[in-house]
Amino acid sequence: MFIVQVGTLLIALVYYGNAQTSIVAVNTTIPGSELSANGLKQRAAVVVPQSPVFHPGLRSQFSLNLLSAFPEDLEVSDYCFELLAIFGQRYSTYVNCLVSAARPVKVCQNCYGTYSNLMEIYKNISSDQMGPGNVSCRDSLLRSDRLMLVFLLYNNLEDIWTASECNRCVSPGHHSLTNDTLYFMATLNQSLSCFEKYQKQGNHSELCKECKATYRGLNELYSRMEKNHTLCIDIEDSMNMTRILWSKNFNCSFPRAETVPVIAVSSFMLFLPVIFYLSSFLHSEQKKRKLIHPKRAKSNTSFMNIQDKFS
Amino acid sequence: MANITKKVSWSSRGDESGGGERTPLLNGSEEIRITRQLSGDGGMFHIGRLSTVDLEEDLTSEEDTVRGCPKEIPHNEKLLSLKFESLDYDNSENQLFLEEERRMSFMGFRCLEISRWVVCGLIGFLTGLIACCIDIAVENLAGVKYFVVKQNIEKFTEVGGLSISLILWAVLNSAFVMVGAVIVAFFEPGAAGSGIPQIKCYLNGVKIPRVVRLKTLVVKVFGVICSVAGGLAVGKEGPMIHSGAVVAAGVSQGRSTSLKKDFKIFEYFRRDTEKRDFVSAGAAAGVSAAFGAPVGGVLFSLEEGASFWNQMLTWRIFFASMISTFTLNFFLSIYNKKPGELSSPGLINFGRFESESVAYNIYEIPLFIVMGAIGGLLGALFNILNYWLTIFRIRYVHRPCLQVMEAMLVAAVTATVSFTMIYFSNDCQPLRPDQSEDYPLQLFCADGQYNSMATAFFNTPERSVRSLFHNPPGSYNPLTLSVFTLTYFLLACWTYGLTVSAGVFIPSLLIGAAWGRLFGILLASITPNGSIWAVPGKYALIGAAAQLGGIVRMTLSLTVIMVEATGNVTYGLPIMLVLMTAKIVGDYFVEGLYDIHIKLQSVPFLHWEAPATSHWLTAREVMSAPVTCFKRIEKVATIVDVLSNTSTNHNGFPVVVPVAASDDPGKICGLILRSQIIVLLKHKVFVELARSRLTQRKLQLKDFRDAYPRFPPIQSIHVSQDERECMMDLTEFMNPTPYTVPQETSLPRVFKLFRALGLRHLVVVDNENRVVGLVTRKDLARYHLGKHGLEEMQLAQT
């Protein structure tokens, strides 16, 4: 029954993924969109086992029937089934990890290990090296039908990984987080502990003053990392949260303090053209045009209306 | 009989006397003309004079006392300047020409055709290259400026003293603009403005002094870089068109008179007819480089110079346009380190409108038309304000140092206003990773957010346009947009007409995009489920089109330019409708901006048609008379005296055979131009000399071409006392078959002939083929349909 669970989860995930993308695309708050996604998940869980056609549990029976129907060379080997099972297992582990690390975002720090496992097994499946018994699982698992489910599933997760830019925070080989990331986390913790310390006193202006140095250090580090392209979603999100704390909750942004000098300088500047135009109007000699009287058979050099000729 | 019953707008010219001094002044000027050969003030002209008996003549006869001294009036739009001359589009088929044609082989004509293509390719290439240079220079200079100011603002936001940042910004702006204004005001005033009016005039057949010189090009390019980097509310697109035209005029001649370098190529093209064709190709290449719109460029040339057109020329112009946009694209791709990726065809890149959300629905079309009407109204307002401002500038701000000061002040005020807007704006938006905010300013916003007003003001105008088109809904709040629209409208209106080289396309687009986006946002908020189709970016585009159409009133070419710049053909219909509406609404109030500026420069511009209700005017009333004529064999002294007479700066002289009675005008047998005579005098082609020196080289057409286009003034040609007694035979050099019309031809008929053939002089003859008058461009251009019917403009010295 393990496969059943994985299957339902997978289907639910695909639905969930679609629902997510549609929310992003519309980018407006459709009330209950979150609910509907959840609902879908539940519905999938409820509906699937009851339906005889899509019941994954029946797969073994069907496959038995089919196996007898197909000739030997189209059969999926046991080795590949094994790989598929491992893929499913690792897949669900990774997805579980992702969901639990969704808010606040910690998908890179928490799930890089599971992702690397998943990647490894997928690499095995998709490699063109022959397994035992001279079979390649790539063709039988990945490319034999229109849906290409395994590929699709993996692709979705890979997209999530790419979009979260986790590669920038995880060392090559996915063994650990990069030093930069760890350093950032340490700096962040410094700031947060400072916030915590002064927050207890309930005096935000004190907090703004005392934590400014660490906060600014954090900000500088962040912008340095931004320039180096070493930011992943975890860092971005935690920085965002810290900034919101700092600006909105503690209200430590800069106040608009020098309205008077700005107004003074700008009204002086705006006054200059008035002086300029007035003085040029009064002092500059008005440019006159010399009228030329052209040679005409009839003399009509004056400014006139000649339409009413026949009136 | 012509009774002058009404006079208009005396109030604007208080020192103007009544019409009564006309007759005395005519007499007065005739007294001055002592050197006139043919003072044919015969019966013919009295008829004309009698036909305009003026009832008021007696009332103002006391004005006789002031006759002789020329009247001076303040500048206004109802003047024609004497400094403008026509181009010689008409080919002079004299004997030299026929000889040359006979000598030319079949291969010669083939080579000519090929070299036309080569020239067009070169024009496109160089224009694209210039566009590329402008783009890179502006981007870098503006980048440095905004970087410095941003650093400064960030520093002072923290420690206080933001007014210093304001001053820094203003000073930087003024410094850039000062450089730009100084080179324009002191070195080449012809490079001021967008250059589109000048090119329109050139294609219309008016020779604007120094408009297609190399110096103008250099000043124009540097000027536009300075003014855009100086943060003025201007664009770099209009000057591109002028630059393209100058490139064309230079390349096609195969030499530069400014640099005194003659490559001895393309000599055949050294005349106005050929040059005009290339200039229209250059203008098209300029449009094409500016907007990435090759077809739009071709149509621009078509719209502005369509009376001289043929299919092969169109094809060549299209070739030049394509080469130009390709060159720009290619070099920019190298600059952006993606060689070969041809993704930036124009200076202004509207970005792509491709997603499904920007598709429009049939029920939106009435909304678009409403927006067109708004654009027309706002455009008319813009033009009226700019008109008054320009009149003031011409009258009072005419000294170069004052002009430089004005430009600097505008730059400083632009910076001040922008800064104040940004300072007091409370519109903060979160930073997005995909968004191209090049210089996000945080100021008093929360960390991680930027000031939304700053994306509009603290940026080059092109980028602001793009963010208005493409930033996702919710990036601007309505208050920001309305304040921005109002401020930028006034700034742009104030800026256009300064003595800096800068265009009006981008500011118009920006104003329109701002209120268009506002329109879209409001629409989305009033419709129940409007957020689905009322995409602000789409309305920003329509608004931009409407505003631009309302200001410049171009039709066909602008539609195609906009469609090509957006890269979306489905927008063709809405953009066309919007531009149509904007033009109709705007024309009800005032003309297009370029036409206003053409008028204010007193250019004798010929429109498509003669003014309506002018059929009763005949050539006799329109023409200038009496005509200064030469005989076939004329005395050198006479010729030199006529040419040196500064009061009558004639350019074309009918060549006549005198009739028996010496007072009567002679029979026409040809027409000779001042430029031709000057070349003849320079080479001393006198009958006596030819006899004495039999071996003298015969003058060829090449000698005329070598002197083109800057024929020396008559004063620089020395004619000795002995030579004055010689005779000149003009038979070989004159155009033996000039166009003539009888005296009774109506004005529209004369006009049509003039406009369609691109004539410069049209001889009016009586029934015995005797010359009675000469119609020139200024004689035709002075009639225009005003508020009170047909009005006449005055000639003035400017």
Coordinates of C-alpha atoms in Angstrom, one line a residue, chain A residues 26-28 212 215-216 219 226 236 239-240 242-244 246-248 252-311, chain B residues 1-2 4-6 8-9 13 22 25-26 33 45 48-49 52 71-75 78-79 82 157-158 160-163 166-167 170 392 394-396 398 402 405-406 409 413 416-417 420 423-426 444 446-448 494 613 616 621-626 628 650 779 782 788-792 794-798:
Chain A
V26 CA -3.5 36.1 -11.5
N27 CA -1.7 37.9 -8.7
T28 CA -4.9 39.1 -7.0
K212 CA 21.4 50.3 14.2
Y215 CA 21.3 46.1 11.4
R216 CA 23.3 48.2 9.1
N219 CA 22.1 45.3 5.3
E226 CA 23.1 40.7 -3.8
E236 CA 15.9 37.1 0.8
M239 CA 16.1 39.8 5.2
N240 CA 12.6 40.9 4.1
T242 CA 13.9 41.7 9.3
R243 CA 13.4 44.9 7.2
I244 CA 9.7 44.8 7.8
W246 CA 12.8 47.3 11.5
S247 CA 10.7 49.7 9.3
K248 CA 7.1 48.9 10.1
C252 CA 13.1 53.0 12.6
S253 CA 13.0 54.5 9.0
F254 CA 14.3 57.9 8.5
P255 CA 11.8 60.7 9.3
R256 CA 11.1 63.4 6.9
A257 CA 12.9 66.0 9.0
E258 CA 14.1 68.8 6.8
T259 CA 11.0 70.0 5.1
V260 CA 11.8 73.6 5.7
P261 CA 15.2 73.8 4.0
V262 CA 14.0 71.8 1.1
I263 CA 11.1 74.0 0.6
A264 CA 13.3 77.1 0.9
V265 CA 15.8 75.9 -1.6
S266 CA 13.2 74.8 -4.1
S267 CA 11.2 78.0 -3.9
F268 CA 14.3 79.9 -4.4
M269 CA 15.0 77.8 -7.5
L270 CA 11.5 78.3 -8.8
F271 CA 11.8 82.0 -8.2
L272 CA 14.8 82.3 -10.5
P273 CA 12.9 81.8 -13.8
V274 CA 10.4 84.4 -12.8
I275 CA 13.1 86.9 -12.3
F276 CA 14.8 85.8 -15.5
Y277 CA 11.7 86.2 -17.6
L278 CA 10.6 89.4 -16.0
S279 CA 14.0 91.0 -16.4
S280 CA 14.3 89.9 -20.0
F281 CA 10.9 91.2 -20.7
L282 CA 11.7 94.6 -19.2
H283 CA 15.3 95.0 -20.2
S284 CA 15.8 93.1 -23.3
E285 CA 15.2 94.9 -26.5
Q286 CA 12.2 93.5 -28.3
K287 CA 13.1 92.0 -31.5
K288 CA 11.5 93.8 -34.4
R289 CA 11.1 92.6 -37.9
K290 CA 11.7 94.9 -40.8
L291 CA 8.9 94.6 -43.2
I292 CA 9.9 94.3 -46.9
H293 CA 7.5 95.5 -49.5
P294 CA 7.6 93.2 -52.4
K295 CA 7.3 94.3 -56.0
R296 CA 3.7 93.7 -56.9
A297 CA 1.6 94.5 -59.9
K298 CA -1.0 95.3 -57.4
S299 CA 0.1 96.7 -54.1
N300 CA -1.3 94.5 -51.4
T301 CA 1.5 94.6 -48.9
S302 CA -0.8 95.4 -46.0
F303 CA -2.3 92.9 -43.7
M304 CA -5.7 92.4 -44.8
N305 CA -8.7 90.3 -45.5
I306 CA -9.4 89.9 -49.1
Q307 CA -12.1 87.4 -49.0
D308 CA -14.9 89.8 -49.1
K309 CA -13.8 90.9 -52.5
F310 CA -17.2 90.8 -54.0
S311 CA -19.1 92.1 -51.1
Chain B
M1 CA -13.3 95.1 -57.6
A2 CA -11.3 94.3 -54.6
I4 CA -10.6 95.8 -48.6
T5 CA -13.3 95.9 -46.1
K6 CA -11.8 94.5 -43.0
V8 CA -7.7 92.2 -38.4
S9 CA -5.6 92.3 -35.3
R13 CA 0.8 95.8 -34.0
R22 CA 1.0 100.9 -49.8
L25 CA 5.8 102.8 -50.7
L26 CA 5.6 100.9 -54.0
R33 CA 15.6 100.7 -58.2
F45 CA 0.8 97.1 -63.6
G48 CA -3.3 95.6 -61.2
R49 CA -2.9 98.6 -58.9
T52 CA -7.2 97.2 -55.6
K71 CA 8.3 99.4 -41.0
E72 CA 9.3 97.4 -38.0
I73 CA 6.9 95.2 -36.2
P74 CA 7.2 92.7 -33.4
H75 CA 7.7 89.1 -34.5
K78 CA 2.1 85.9 -39.9
L79 CA 5.4 86.8 -41.5
L82 CA 13.4 86.6 -46.7
T157 CA 18.8 60.9 4.1
E158 CA 20.6 59.4 7.0
G160 CA 20.3 65.2 7.2
G161 CA 20.9 67.9 4.7
L162 CA 18.9 66.7 1.7
S163 CA 18.7 70.3 0.4
L166 CA 18.8 69.0 -4.3
I167 CA 21.4 71.6 -5.1
A170 CA 20.3 70.9 -10.0
F392 CA 7.9 85.4 -26.1
I394 CA 11.6 85.0 -30.2
R395 CA 10.8 88.5 -29.1
Y396 CA 12.7 88.8 -25.9
H398 CA 17.0 86.2 -28.5
L402 CA 20.2 84.7 -22.5
M405 CA 20.8 81.0 -19.2
E406 CA 17.2 80.1 -19.9
L409 CA 17.3 77.6 -15.5
V413 CA 14.0 73.9 -12.1
T416 CA 14.1 71.0 -8.2
V417 CA 10.6 70.0 -9.1
T420 CA 10.4 68.1 -4.4
Y423 CA 10.6 64.2 -1.4
F424 CA 6.9 64.7 -0.6
S425 CA 5.7 61.5 -2.1
N426 CA 4.4 58.9 0.2
F444 CA 11.8 57.7 3.6
A446 CA 10.6 51.3 4.5
D447 CA 13.7 49.2 3.9
G448 CA 13.2 47.0 0.9
W494 CA 8.3 74.8 -21.1
T613 CA -11.8 80.1 -51.6
W616 CA -10.7 84.1 -57.8
E621 CA -2.4 89.3 -58.6
V622 CA -0.1 86.8 -57.1
M623 CA 3.0 87.4 -59.1
S624 CA 5.8 89.8 -58.4
A625 CA 6.3 92.4 -61.0
P626 CA 8.1 94.0 -62.7
T628 CA 14.3 91.9 -63.6
H650 CA 16.6 87.8 -56.8
D779 CA 4.2 84.7 -53.5
R782 CA 1.7 84.2 -48.2
H788 CA -11.6 85.9 -41.1
G789 CA -11.2 84.2 -44.5
L790 CA -8.2 84.5 -46.8
E791 CA -5.4 86.4 -45.3
E792 CA -2.0 87.5 -46.5
Q794 CA 3.9 90.0 -44.9
L795 CA 7.5 89.6 -46.0
A796 CA 10.0 90.5 -43.4
Q797 CA 13.7 90.6 -42.9
T798 CA 14.8 88.3 -40.1

